[in-house]
Tab-separated table of C-alpha atoms in Angstrom:
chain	number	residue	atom	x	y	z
A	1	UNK	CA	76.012	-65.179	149.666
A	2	UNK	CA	73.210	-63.772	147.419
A	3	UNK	CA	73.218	-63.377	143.503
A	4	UNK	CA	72.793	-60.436	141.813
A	5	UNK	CA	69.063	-61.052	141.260
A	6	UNK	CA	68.387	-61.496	145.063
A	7	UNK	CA	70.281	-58.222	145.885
A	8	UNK	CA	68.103	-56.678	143.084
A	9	UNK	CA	65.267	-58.075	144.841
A	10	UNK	CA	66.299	-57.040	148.257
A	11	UNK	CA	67.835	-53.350	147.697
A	12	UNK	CA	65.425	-52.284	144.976
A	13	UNK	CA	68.364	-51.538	142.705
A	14	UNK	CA	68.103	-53.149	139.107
A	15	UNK	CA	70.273	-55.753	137.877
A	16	UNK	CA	71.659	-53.690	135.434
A	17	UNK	CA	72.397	-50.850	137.635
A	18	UNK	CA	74.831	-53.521	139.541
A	19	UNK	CA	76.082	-54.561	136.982
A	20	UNK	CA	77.554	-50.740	136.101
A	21	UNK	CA	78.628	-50.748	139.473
A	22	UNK	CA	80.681	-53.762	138.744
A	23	UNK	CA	82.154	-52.092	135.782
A	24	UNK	CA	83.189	-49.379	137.199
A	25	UNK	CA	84.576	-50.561	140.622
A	26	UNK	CA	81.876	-49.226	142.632
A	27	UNK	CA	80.801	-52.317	143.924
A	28	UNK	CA	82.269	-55.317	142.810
A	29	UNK	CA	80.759	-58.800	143.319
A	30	UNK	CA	82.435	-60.631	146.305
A	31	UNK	CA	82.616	-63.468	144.068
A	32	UNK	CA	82.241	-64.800	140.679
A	33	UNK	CA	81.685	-68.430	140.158
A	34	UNK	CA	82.713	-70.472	137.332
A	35	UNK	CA	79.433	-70.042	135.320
A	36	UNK	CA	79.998	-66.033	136.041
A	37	UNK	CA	77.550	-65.329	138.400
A	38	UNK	CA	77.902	-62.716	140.867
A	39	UNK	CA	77.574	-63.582	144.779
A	40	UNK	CA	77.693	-60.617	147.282
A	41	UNK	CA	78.043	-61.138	151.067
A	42	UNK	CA	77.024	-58.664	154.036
A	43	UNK	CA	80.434	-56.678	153.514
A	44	UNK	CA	79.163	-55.727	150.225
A	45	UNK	CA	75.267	-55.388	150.946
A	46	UNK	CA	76.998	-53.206	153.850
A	47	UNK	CA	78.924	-50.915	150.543
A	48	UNK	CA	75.930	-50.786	148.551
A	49	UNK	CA	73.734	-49.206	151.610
A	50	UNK	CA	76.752	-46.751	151.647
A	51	UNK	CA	76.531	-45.964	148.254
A	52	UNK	CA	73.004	-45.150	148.254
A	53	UNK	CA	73.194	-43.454	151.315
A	54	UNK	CA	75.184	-40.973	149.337
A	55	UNK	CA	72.866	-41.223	146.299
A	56	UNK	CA	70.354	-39.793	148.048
A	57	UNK	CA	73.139	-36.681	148.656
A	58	UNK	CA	73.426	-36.721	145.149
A	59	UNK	CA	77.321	-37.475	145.079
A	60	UNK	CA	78.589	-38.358	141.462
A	61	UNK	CA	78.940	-42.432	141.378
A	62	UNK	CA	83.078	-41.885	140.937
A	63	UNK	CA	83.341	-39.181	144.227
A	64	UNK	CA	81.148	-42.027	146.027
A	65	UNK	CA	83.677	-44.431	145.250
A	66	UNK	CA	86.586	-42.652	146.393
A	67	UNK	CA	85.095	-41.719	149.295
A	68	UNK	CA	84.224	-45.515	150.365
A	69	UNK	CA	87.435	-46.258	148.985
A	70	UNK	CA	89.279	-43.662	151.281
A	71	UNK	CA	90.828	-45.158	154.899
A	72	UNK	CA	89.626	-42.239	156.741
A	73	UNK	CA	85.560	-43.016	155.884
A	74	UNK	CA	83.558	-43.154	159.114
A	75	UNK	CA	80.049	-44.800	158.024
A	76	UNK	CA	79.066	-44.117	161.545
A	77	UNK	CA	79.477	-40.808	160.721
A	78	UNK	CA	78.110	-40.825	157.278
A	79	UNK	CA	74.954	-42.577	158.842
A	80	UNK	CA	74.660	-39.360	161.466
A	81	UNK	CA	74.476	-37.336	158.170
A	82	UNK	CA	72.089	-38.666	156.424
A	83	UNK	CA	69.428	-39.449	159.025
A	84	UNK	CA	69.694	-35.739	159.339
A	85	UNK	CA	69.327	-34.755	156.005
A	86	UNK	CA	66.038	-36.877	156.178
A	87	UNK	CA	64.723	-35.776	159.201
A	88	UNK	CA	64.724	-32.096	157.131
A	89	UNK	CA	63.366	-33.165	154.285
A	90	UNK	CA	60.490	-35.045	156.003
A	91	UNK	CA	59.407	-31.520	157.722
A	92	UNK	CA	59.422	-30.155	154.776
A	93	UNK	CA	57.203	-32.530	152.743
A	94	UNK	CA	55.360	-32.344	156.111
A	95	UNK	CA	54.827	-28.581	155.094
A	96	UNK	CA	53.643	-29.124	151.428
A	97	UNK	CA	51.186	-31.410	152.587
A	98	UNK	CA	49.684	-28.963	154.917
A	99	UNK	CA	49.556	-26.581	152.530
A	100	UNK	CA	48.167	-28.588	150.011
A	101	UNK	CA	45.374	-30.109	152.483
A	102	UNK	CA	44.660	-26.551	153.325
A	103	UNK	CA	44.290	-25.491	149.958
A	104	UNK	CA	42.037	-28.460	149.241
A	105	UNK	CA	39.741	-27.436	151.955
A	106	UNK	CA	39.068	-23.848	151.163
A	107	UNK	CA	38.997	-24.630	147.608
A	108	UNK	CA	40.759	-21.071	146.376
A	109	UNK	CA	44.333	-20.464	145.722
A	110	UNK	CA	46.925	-19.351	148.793
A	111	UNK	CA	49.413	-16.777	147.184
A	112	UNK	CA	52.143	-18.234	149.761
A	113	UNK	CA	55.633	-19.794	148.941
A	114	UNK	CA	57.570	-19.820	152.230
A	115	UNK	CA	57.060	-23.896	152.247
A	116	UNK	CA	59.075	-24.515	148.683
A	117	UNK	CA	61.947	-23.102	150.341
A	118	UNK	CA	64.488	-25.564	150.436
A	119	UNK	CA	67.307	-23.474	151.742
A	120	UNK	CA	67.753	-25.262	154.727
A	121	UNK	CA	67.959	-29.210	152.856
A	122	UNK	CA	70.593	-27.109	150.270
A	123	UNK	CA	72.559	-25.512	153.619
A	124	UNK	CA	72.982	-28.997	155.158
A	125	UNK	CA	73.398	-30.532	151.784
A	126	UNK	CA	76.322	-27.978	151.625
A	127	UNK	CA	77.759	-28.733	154.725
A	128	UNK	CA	77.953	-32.694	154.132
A	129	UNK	CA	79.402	-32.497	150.935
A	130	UNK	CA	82.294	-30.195	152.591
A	131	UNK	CA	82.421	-32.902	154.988
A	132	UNK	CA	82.475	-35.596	152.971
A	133	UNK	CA	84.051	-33.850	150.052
A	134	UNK	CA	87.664	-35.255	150.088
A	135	UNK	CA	86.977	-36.289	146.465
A	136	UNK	CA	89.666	-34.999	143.796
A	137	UNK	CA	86.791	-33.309	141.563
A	138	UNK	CA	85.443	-32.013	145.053
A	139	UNK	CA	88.776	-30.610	146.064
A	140	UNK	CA	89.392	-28.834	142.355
A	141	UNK	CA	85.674	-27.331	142.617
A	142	UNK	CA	86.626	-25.721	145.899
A	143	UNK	CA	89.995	-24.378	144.611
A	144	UNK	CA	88.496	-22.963	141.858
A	145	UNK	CA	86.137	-21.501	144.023
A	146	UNK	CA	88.493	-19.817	145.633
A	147	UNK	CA	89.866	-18.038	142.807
A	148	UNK	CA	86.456	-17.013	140.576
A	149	UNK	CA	83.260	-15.154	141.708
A	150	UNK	CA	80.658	-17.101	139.644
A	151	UNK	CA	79.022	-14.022	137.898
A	152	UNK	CA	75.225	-14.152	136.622
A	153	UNK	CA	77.091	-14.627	133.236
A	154	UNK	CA	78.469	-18.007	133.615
A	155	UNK	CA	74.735	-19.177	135.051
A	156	UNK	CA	73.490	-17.631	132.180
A	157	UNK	CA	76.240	-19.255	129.732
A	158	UNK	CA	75.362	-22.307	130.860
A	159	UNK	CA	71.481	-21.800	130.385
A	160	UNK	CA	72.176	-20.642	127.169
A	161	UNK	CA	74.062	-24.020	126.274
A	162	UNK	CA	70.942	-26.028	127.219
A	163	UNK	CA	69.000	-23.788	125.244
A	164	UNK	CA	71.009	-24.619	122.530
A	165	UNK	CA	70.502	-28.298	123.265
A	166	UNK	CA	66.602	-27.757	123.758
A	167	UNK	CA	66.729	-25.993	119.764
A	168	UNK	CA	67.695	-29.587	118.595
A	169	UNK	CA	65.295	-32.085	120.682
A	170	UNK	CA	63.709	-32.575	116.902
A	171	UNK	CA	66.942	-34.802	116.276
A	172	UNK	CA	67.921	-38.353	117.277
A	173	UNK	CA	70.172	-37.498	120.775
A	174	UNK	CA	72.508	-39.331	119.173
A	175	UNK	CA	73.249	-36.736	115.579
A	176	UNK	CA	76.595	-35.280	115.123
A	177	UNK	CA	75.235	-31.503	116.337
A	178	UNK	CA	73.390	-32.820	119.560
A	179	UNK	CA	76.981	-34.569	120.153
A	180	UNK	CA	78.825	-31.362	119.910
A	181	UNK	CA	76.463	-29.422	122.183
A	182	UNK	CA	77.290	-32.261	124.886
A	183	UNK	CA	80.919	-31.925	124.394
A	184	UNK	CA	80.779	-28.045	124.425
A	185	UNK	CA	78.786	-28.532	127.742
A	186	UNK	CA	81.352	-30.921	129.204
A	187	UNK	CA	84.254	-28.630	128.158
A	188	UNK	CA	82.195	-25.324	129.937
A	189	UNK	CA	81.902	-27.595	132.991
A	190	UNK	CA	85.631	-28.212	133.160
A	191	UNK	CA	86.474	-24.766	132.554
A	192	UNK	CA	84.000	-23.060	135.240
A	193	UNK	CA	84.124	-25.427	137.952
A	194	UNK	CA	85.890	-29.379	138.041
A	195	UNK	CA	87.107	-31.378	135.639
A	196	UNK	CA	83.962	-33.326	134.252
A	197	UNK	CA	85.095	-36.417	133.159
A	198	UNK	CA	82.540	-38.862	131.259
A	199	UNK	CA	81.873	-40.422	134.618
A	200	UNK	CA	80.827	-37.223	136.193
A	201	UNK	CA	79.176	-36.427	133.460
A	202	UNK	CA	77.130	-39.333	133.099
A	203	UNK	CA	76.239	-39.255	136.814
A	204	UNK	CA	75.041	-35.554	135.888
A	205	UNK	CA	72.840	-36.495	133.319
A	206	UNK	CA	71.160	-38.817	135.537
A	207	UNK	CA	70.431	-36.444	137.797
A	208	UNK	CA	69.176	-34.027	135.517
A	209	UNK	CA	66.810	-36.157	134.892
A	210	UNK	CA	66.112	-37.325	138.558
A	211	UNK	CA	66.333	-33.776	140.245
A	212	UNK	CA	63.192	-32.283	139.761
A	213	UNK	CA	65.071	-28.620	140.451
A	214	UNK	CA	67.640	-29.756	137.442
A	215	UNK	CA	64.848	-31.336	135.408
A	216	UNK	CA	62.812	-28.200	135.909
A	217	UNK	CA	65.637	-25.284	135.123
A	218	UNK	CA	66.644	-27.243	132.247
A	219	UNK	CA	63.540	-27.541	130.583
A	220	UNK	CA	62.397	-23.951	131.257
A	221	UNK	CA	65.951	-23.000	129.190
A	222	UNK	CA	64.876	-25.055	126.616
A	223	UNK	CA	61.638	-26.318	126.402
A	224	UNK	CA	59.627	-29.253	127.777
A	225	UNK	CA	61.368	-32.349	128.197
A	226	UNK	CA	65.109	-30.925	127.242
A	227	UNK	CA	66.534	-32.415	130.741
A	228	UNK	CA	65.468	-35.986	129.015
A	229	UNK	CA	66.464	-35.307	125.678
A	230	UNK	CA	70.365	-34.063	127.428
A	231	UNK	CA	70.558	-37.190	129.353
A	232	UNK	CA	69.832	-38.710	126.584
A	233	UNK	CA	72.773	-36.954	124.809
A	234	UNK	CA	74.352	-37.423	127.282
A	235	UNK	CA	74.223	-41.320	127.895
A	236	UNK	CA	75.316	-41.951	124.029
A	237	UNK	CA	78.367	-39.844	124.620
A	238	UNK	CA	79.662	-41.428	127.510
A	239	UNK	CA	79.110	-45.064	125.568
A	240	UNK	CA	80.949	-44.223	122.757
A	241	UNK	CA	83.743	-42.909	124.965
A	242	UNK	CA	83.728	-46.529	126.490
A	243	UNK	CA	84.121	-48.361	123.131
């Protein structure tokens, strides 16, 4: 058995952060002694390399626990996926920093983008997500998929919203109109494509945050450091929706 200190220590992941997972039956302790310390044994070092595995697909933290939750998971499988997914992204960083080295060495500027594309980490992204996507939000996405064309107007809608955000980054994230904006953008997310609880949506604002593509598109629709000010938002919603 190890305490929750010693799995901080030997995963990386912060005490806190297990203690969220706790809370929300992600990962729960294995055992709790009297003084209320958390023990974990292999089993659930075993869940937690699961549930980072899937991190690192960028699953929201409730879809990753119905999918470890569901009788039909195959970590063997899940394992297979993600080594692949790495195995891209490690050519492609490969790229960058032969392009960057070469650039360094002829001291002038190459006019070439062909190694930013990251079409083929999005395609296989895409393709584990299908396979792993057995998640009810997953499932609703796809159905509504099926039934809408998403149009350049509900991208741009939804720039527009965190534009609207960006005009109030002079307020505390935590003011009445900032609060509204985050609600509107929760309510355009359940409309468009899956019902966005305040667990998905808290998993999305850490990853607008943690995505450089999301951090990036965000703050170009509203100005330098909107993707932190949102999650910001974003985080005091979804605590005063747990009080």
């Amino acid at each position: 058995m190890r305490t929750v200190k010693e799995v901080s220590k030997l995963t990386g992941v912060s005490v806190r952060t297990l203690h969220y997972y706790d809370t929300i039956d992600l990962l729960k302790p294995t055992q709790v002694t009297s003084a209320g310390y958390r023990l974990y044994d292999d089993a659930a070092l075993k869940r937690l390399q699961n549930i980072l595995l899937f991190r690192e697909l960028q699953f929201p933290l409730k879809e990753i626990r119905e999918i470890l939750d569901d009788p039909d998971f195959d970590p063997a499988q899940a394992l297979a996926d993600q080594i692949r997914l790495l195995e891209i992204k490690r050519r492609h960083i490969d790229g960058l920093i032969s392009f960057a080295r070469e650039i360094q060495k002829k001291g002038v500027t190459k006019m070439s983008f062909y190694v930013f594309d990251q079409s083929e980490i999005e395609q296989y992204k895409a393709e584990a997500k299908k396979k792993w996507g057995h998640t009810k939000a997953w499932k609703e996405y796809e159905e509504k998929a099926q039934n809408r064309q998403e149009t350049q107007q509900t991208a741009q809608s939804m720039t527009d919203l965190f534009g609207e955000i960006g005009k109030l980054r002079h307020l505390s994230p935590s003011d009445g109109q900032v609060q509204e904006k985050i609600a509107a953008l929760q309510a355009f997310i359940t409309e468009n494509y899956y019902t966005c609880t305040n667990e998905i949506l808290e998993s999305l604002g850490q990853m607008y945050v943690q995505d450089e593509r999301f951090k990036k598109n965000i703050d170009q629709a509203g100005g330098a450091n909107t993707a932190g000010f949102v999650s910001q938002a974003i985080d005091f919603y979804c605590k005063g929706k747990k009080l």
